[in-house]
PDB file of C-alpha atoms in Angstrom:
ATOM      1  CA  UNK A   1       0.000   0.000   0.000  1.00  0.00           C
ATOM      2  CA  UNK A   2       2.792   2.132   0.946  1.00  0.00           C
ATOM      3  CA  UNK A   3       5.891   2.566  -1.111  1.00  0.00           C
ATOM      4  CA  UNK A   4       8.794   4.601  -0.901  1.00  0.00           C
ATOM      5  CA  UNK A   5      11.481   4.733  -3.449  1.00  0.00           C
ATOM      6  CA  UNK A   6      14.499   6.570  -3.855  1.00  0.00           C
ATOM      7  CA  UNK A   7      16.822   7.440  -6.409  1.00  0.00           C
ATOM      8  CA  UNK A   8      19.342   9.687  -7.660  1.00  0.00           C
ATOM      9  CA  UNK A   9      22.261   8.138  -5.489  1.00  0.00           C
ATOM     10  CA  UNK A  10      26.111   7.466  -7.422  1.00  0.00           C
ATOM     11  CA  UNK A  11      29.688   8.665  -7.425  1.00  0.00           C
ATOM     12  CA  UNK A  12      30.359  12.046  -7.169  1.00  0.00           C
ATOM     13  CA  UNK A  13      33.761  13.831  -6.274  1.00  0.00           C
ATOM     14  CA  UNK A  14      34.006  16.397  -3.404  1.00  0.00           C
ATOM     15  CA  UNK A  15      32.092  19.252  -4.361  1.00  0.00           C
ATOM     16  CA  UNK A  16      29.729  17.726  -6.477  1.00  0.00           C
ATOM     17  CA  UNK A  17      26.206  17.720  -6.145  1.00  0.00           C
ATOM     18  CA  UNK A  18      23.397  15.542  -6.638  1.00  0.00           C
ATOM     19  CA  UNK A  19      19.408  15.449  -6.719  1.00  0.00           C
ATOM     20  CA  UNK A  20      18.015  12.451  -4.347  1.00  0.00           C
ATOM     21  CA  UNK A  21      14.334  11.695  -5.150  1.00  0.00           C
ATOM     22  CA  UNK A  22      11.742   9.703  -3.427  1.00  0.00           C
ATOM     23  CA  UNK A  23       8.966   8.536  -4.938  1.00  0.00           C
ATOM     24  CA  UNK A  24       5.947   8.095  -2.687  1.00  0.00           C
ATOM     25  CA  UNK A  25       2.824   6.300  -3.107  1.00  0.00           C
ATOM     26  CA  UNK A  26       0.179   5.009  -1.027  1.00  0.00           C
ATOM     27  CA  UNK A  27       0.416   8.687   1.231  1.00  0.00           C
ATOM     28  CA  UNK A  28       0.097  12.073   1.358  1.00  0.00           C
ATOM     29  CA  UNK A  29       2.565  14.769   1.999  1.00  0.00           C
ATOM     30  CA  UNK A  30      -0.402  17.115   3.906  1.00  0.00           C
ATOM     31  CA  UNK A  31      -0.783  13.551   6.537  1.00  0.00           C
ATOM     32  CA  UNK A  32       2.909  12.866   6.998  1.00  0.00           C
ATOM     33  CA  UNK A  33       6.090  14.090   8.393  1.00  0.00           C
ATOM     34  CA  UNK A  34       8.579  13.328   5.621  1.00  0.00           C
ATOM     35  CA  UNK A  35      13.052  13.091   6.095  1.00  0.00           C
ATOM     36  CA  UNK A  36      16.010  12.144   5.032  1.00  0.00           C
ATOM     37  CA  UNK A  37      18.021   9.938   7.153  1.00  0.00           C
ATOM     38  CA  UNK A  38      21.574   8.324   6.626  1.00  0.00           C
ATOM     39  CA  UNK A  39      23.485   5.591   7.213  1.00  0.00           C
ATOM     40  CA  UNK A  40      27.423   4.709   6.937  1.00  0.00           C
ATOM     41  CA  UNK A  41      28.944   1.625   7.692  1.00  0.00           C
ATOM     42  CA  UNK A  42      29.591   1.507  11.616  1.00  0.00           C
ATOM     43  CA  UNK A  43      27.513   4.536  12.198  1.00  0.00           C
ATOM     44  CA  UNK A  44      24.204   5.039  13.561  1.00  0.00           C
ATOM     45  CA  UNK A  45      21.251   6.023  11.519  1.00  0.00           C
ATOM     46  CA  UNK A  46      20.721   9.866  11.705  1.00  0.00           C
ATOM     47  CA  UNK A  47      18.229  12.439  10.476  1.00  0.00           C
ATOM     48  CA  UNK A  48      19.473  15.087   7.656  1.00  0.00           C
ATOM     49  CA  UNK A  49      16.552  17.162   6.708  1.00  0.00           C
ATOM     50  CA  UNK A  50      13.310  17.261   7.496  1.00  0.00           C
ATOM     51  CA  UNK A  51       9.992  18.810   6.213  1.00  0.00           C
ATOM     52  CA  UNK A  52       6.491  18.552   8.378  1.00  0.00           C
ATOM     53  CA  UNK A  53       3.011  17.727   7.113  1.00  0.00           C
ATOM     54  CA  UNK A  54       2.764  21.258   7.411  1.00  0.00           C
ATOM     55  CA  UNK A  55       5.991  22.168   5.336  1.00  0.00           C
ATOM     56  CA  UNK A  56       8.228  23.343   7.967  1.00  0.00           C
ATOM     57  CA  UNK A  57      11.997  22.226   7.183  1.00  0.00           C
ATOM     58  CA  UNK A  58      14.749  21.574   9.717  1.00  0.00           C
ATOM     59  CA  UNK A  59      17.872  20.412   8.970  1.00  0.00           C
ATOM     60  CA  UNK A  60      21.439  18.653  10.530  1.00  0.00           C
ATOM     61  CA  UNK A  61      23.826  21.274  11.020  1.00  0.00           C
ATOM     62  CA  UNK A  62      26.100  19.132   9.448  1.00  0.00           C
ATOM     63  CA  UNK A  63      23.999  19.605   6.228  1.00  0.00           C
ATOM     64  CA  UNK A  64      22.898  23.360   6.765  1.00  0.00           C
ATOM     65  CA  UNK A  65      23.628  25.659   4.162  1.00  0.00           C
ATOM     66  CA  UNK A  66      24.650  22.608   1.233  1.00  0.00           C
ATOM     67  CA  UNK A  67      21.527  20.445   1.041  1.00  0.00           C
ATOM     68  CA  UNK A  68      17.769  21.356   0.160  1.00  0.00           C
ATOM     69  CA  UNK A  69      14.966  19.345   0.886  1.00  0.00           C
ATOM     70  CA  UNK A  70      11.682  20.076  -0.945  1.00  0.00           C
ATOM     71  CA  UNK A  71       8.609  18.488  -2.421  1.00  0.00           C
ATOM     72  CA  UNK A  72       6.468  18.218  -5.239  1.00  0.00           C
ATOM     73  CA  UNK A  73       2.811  17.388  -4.218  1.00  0.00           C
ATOM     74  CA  UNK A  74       1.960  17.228  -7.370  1.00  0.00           C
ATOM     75  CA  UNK A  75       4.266  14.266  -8.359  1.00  0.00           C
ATOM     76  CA  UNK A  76       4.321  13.011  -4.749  1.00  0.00           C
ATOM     77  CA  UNK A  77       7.652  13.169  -4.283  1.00  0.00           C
ATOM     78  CA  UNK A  78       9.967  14.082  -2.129  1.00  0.00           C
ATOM     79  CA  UNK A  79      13.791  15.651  -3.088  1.00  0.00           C
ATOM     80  CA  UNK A  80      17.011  16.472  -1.728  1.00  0.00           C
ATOM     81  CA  UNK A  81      18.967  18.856  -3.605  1.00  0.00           C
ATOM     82  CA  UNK A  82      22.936  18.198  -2.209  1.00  0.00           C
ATOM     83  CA  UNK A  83      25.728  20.434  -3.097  1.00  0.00           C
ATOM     84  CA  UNK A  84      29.275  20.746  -2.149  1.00  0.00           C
ATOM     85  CA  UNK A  85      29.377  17.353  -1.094  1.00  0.00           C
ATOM     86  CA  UNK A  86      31.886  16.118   1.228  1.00  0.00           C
ATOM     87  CA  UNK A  87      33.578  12.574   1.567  1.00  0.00           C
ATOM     88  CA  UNK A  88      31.751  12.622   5.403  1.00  0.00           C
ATOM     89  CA  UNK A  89      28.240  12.911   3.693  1.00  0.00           C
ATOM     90  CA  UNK A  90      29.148   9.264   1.894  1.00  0.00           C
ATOM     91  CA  UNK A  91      26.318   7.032   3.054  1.00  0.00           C
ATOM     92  CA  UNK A  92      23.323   5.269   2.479  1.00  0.00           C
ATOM     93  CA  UNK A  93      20.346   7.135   2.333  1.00  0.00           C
ATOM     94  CA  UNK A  94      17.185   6.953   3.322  1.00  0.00           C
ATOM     95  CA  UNK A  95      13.714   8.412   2.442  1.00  0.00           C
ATOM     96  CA  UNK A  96      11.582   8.448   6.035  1.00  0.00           C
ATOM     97  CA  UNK A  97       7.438   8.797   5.858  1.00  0.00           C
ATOM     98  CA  UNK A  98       5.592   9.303   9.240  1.00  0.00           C
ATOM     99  CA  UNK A  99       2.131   9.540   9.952  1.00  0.00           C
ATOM    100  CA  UNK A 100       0.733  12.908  11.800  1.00  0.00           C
ATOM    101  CA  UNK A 101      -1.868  10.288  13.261  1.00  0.00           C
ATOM    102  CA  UNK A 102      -0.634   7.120  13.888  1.00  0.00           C
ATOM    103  CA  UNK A 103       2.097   5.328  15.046  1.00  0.00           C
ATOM    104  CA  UNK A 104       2.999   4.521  11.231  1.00  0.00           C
ATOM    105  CA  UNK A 105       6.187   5.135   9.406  1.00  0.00           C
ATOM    106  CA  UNK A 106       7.987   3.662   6.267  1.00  0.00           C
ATOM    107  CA  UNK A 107      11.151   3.689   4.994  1.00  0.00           C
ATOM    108  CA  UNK A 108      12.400   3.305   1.194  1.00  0.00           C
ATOM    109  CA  UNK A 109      15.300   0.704   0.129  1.00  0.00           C
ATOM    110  CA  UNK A 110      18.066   3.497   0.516  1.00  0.00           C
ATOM    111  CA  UNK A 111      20.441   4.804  -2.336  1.00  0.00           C
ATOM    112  CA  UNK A 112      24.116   4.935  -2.085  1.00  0.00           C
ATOM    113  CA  UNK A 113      26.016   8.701  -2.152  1.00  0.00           C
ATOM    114  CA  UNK A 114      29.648   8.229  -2.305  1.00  0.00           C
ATOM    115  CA  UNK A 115      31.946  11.109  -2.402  1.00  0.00           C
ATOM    116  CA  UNK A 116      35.505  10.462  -3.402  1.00  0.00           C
ATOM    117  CA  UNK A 117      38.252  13.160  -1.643  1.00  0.00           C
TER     118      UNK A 117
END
């Protein structure tokens, strides 16, 4: 019923950018509380950027001022505009849907973002 899919992840070098995209189905943007989260090997999961049901957006202050997260009701999906990527921002990453209701949350597959120094 729910699906979240990302995309967008690959090699970049230091500096770079890159669009992440998930594509969400089975919600709405208005119902749900919708991040970014990453992952790298030996780490813990953390939160990136965020963007309420009610489109406020917070972000890590590791990622303040570089990455952009927006969405596209429309489309129904959700994006993370990254620039001036760093070899610390290599990770998995994850697309994060929680509902303003419930109890509920998703998560999509995860894409890879390296970033070679």
């Amino acid at each position: 019923q729910v699906q979240l899919v990302e995309s967008g992840g690959g090699l970049v070098q230091a500096g770079g950018s890159l669009r992440l995209s998930c594509a969400a189905s089975g919600i709405s943007f208005d119902h749900n509380t919708m991040a970014w989260y990453r992952q790298a090997p030996g780490n813990q999961r953390e939160l990136v950027a965020v963007i309420t049901s009610g489109g406020g957006i917070d972000y890590d202050s590791s990622v303040r001022g570089r990455f952009t997260v927006s969405r596209d009701g429309a489309k129904n999906t959700l994006y993370l505009q990254m620039n001036s990527l760093k070899p610390e921002d290599t990770a998995v990453y994850y697309c994060n849907a929680k509902y303003a209701y419930r109890s509920w949350e998703w998560w999509g597959q995860g894409t890879q973002v390296t970033v070679a120094s």
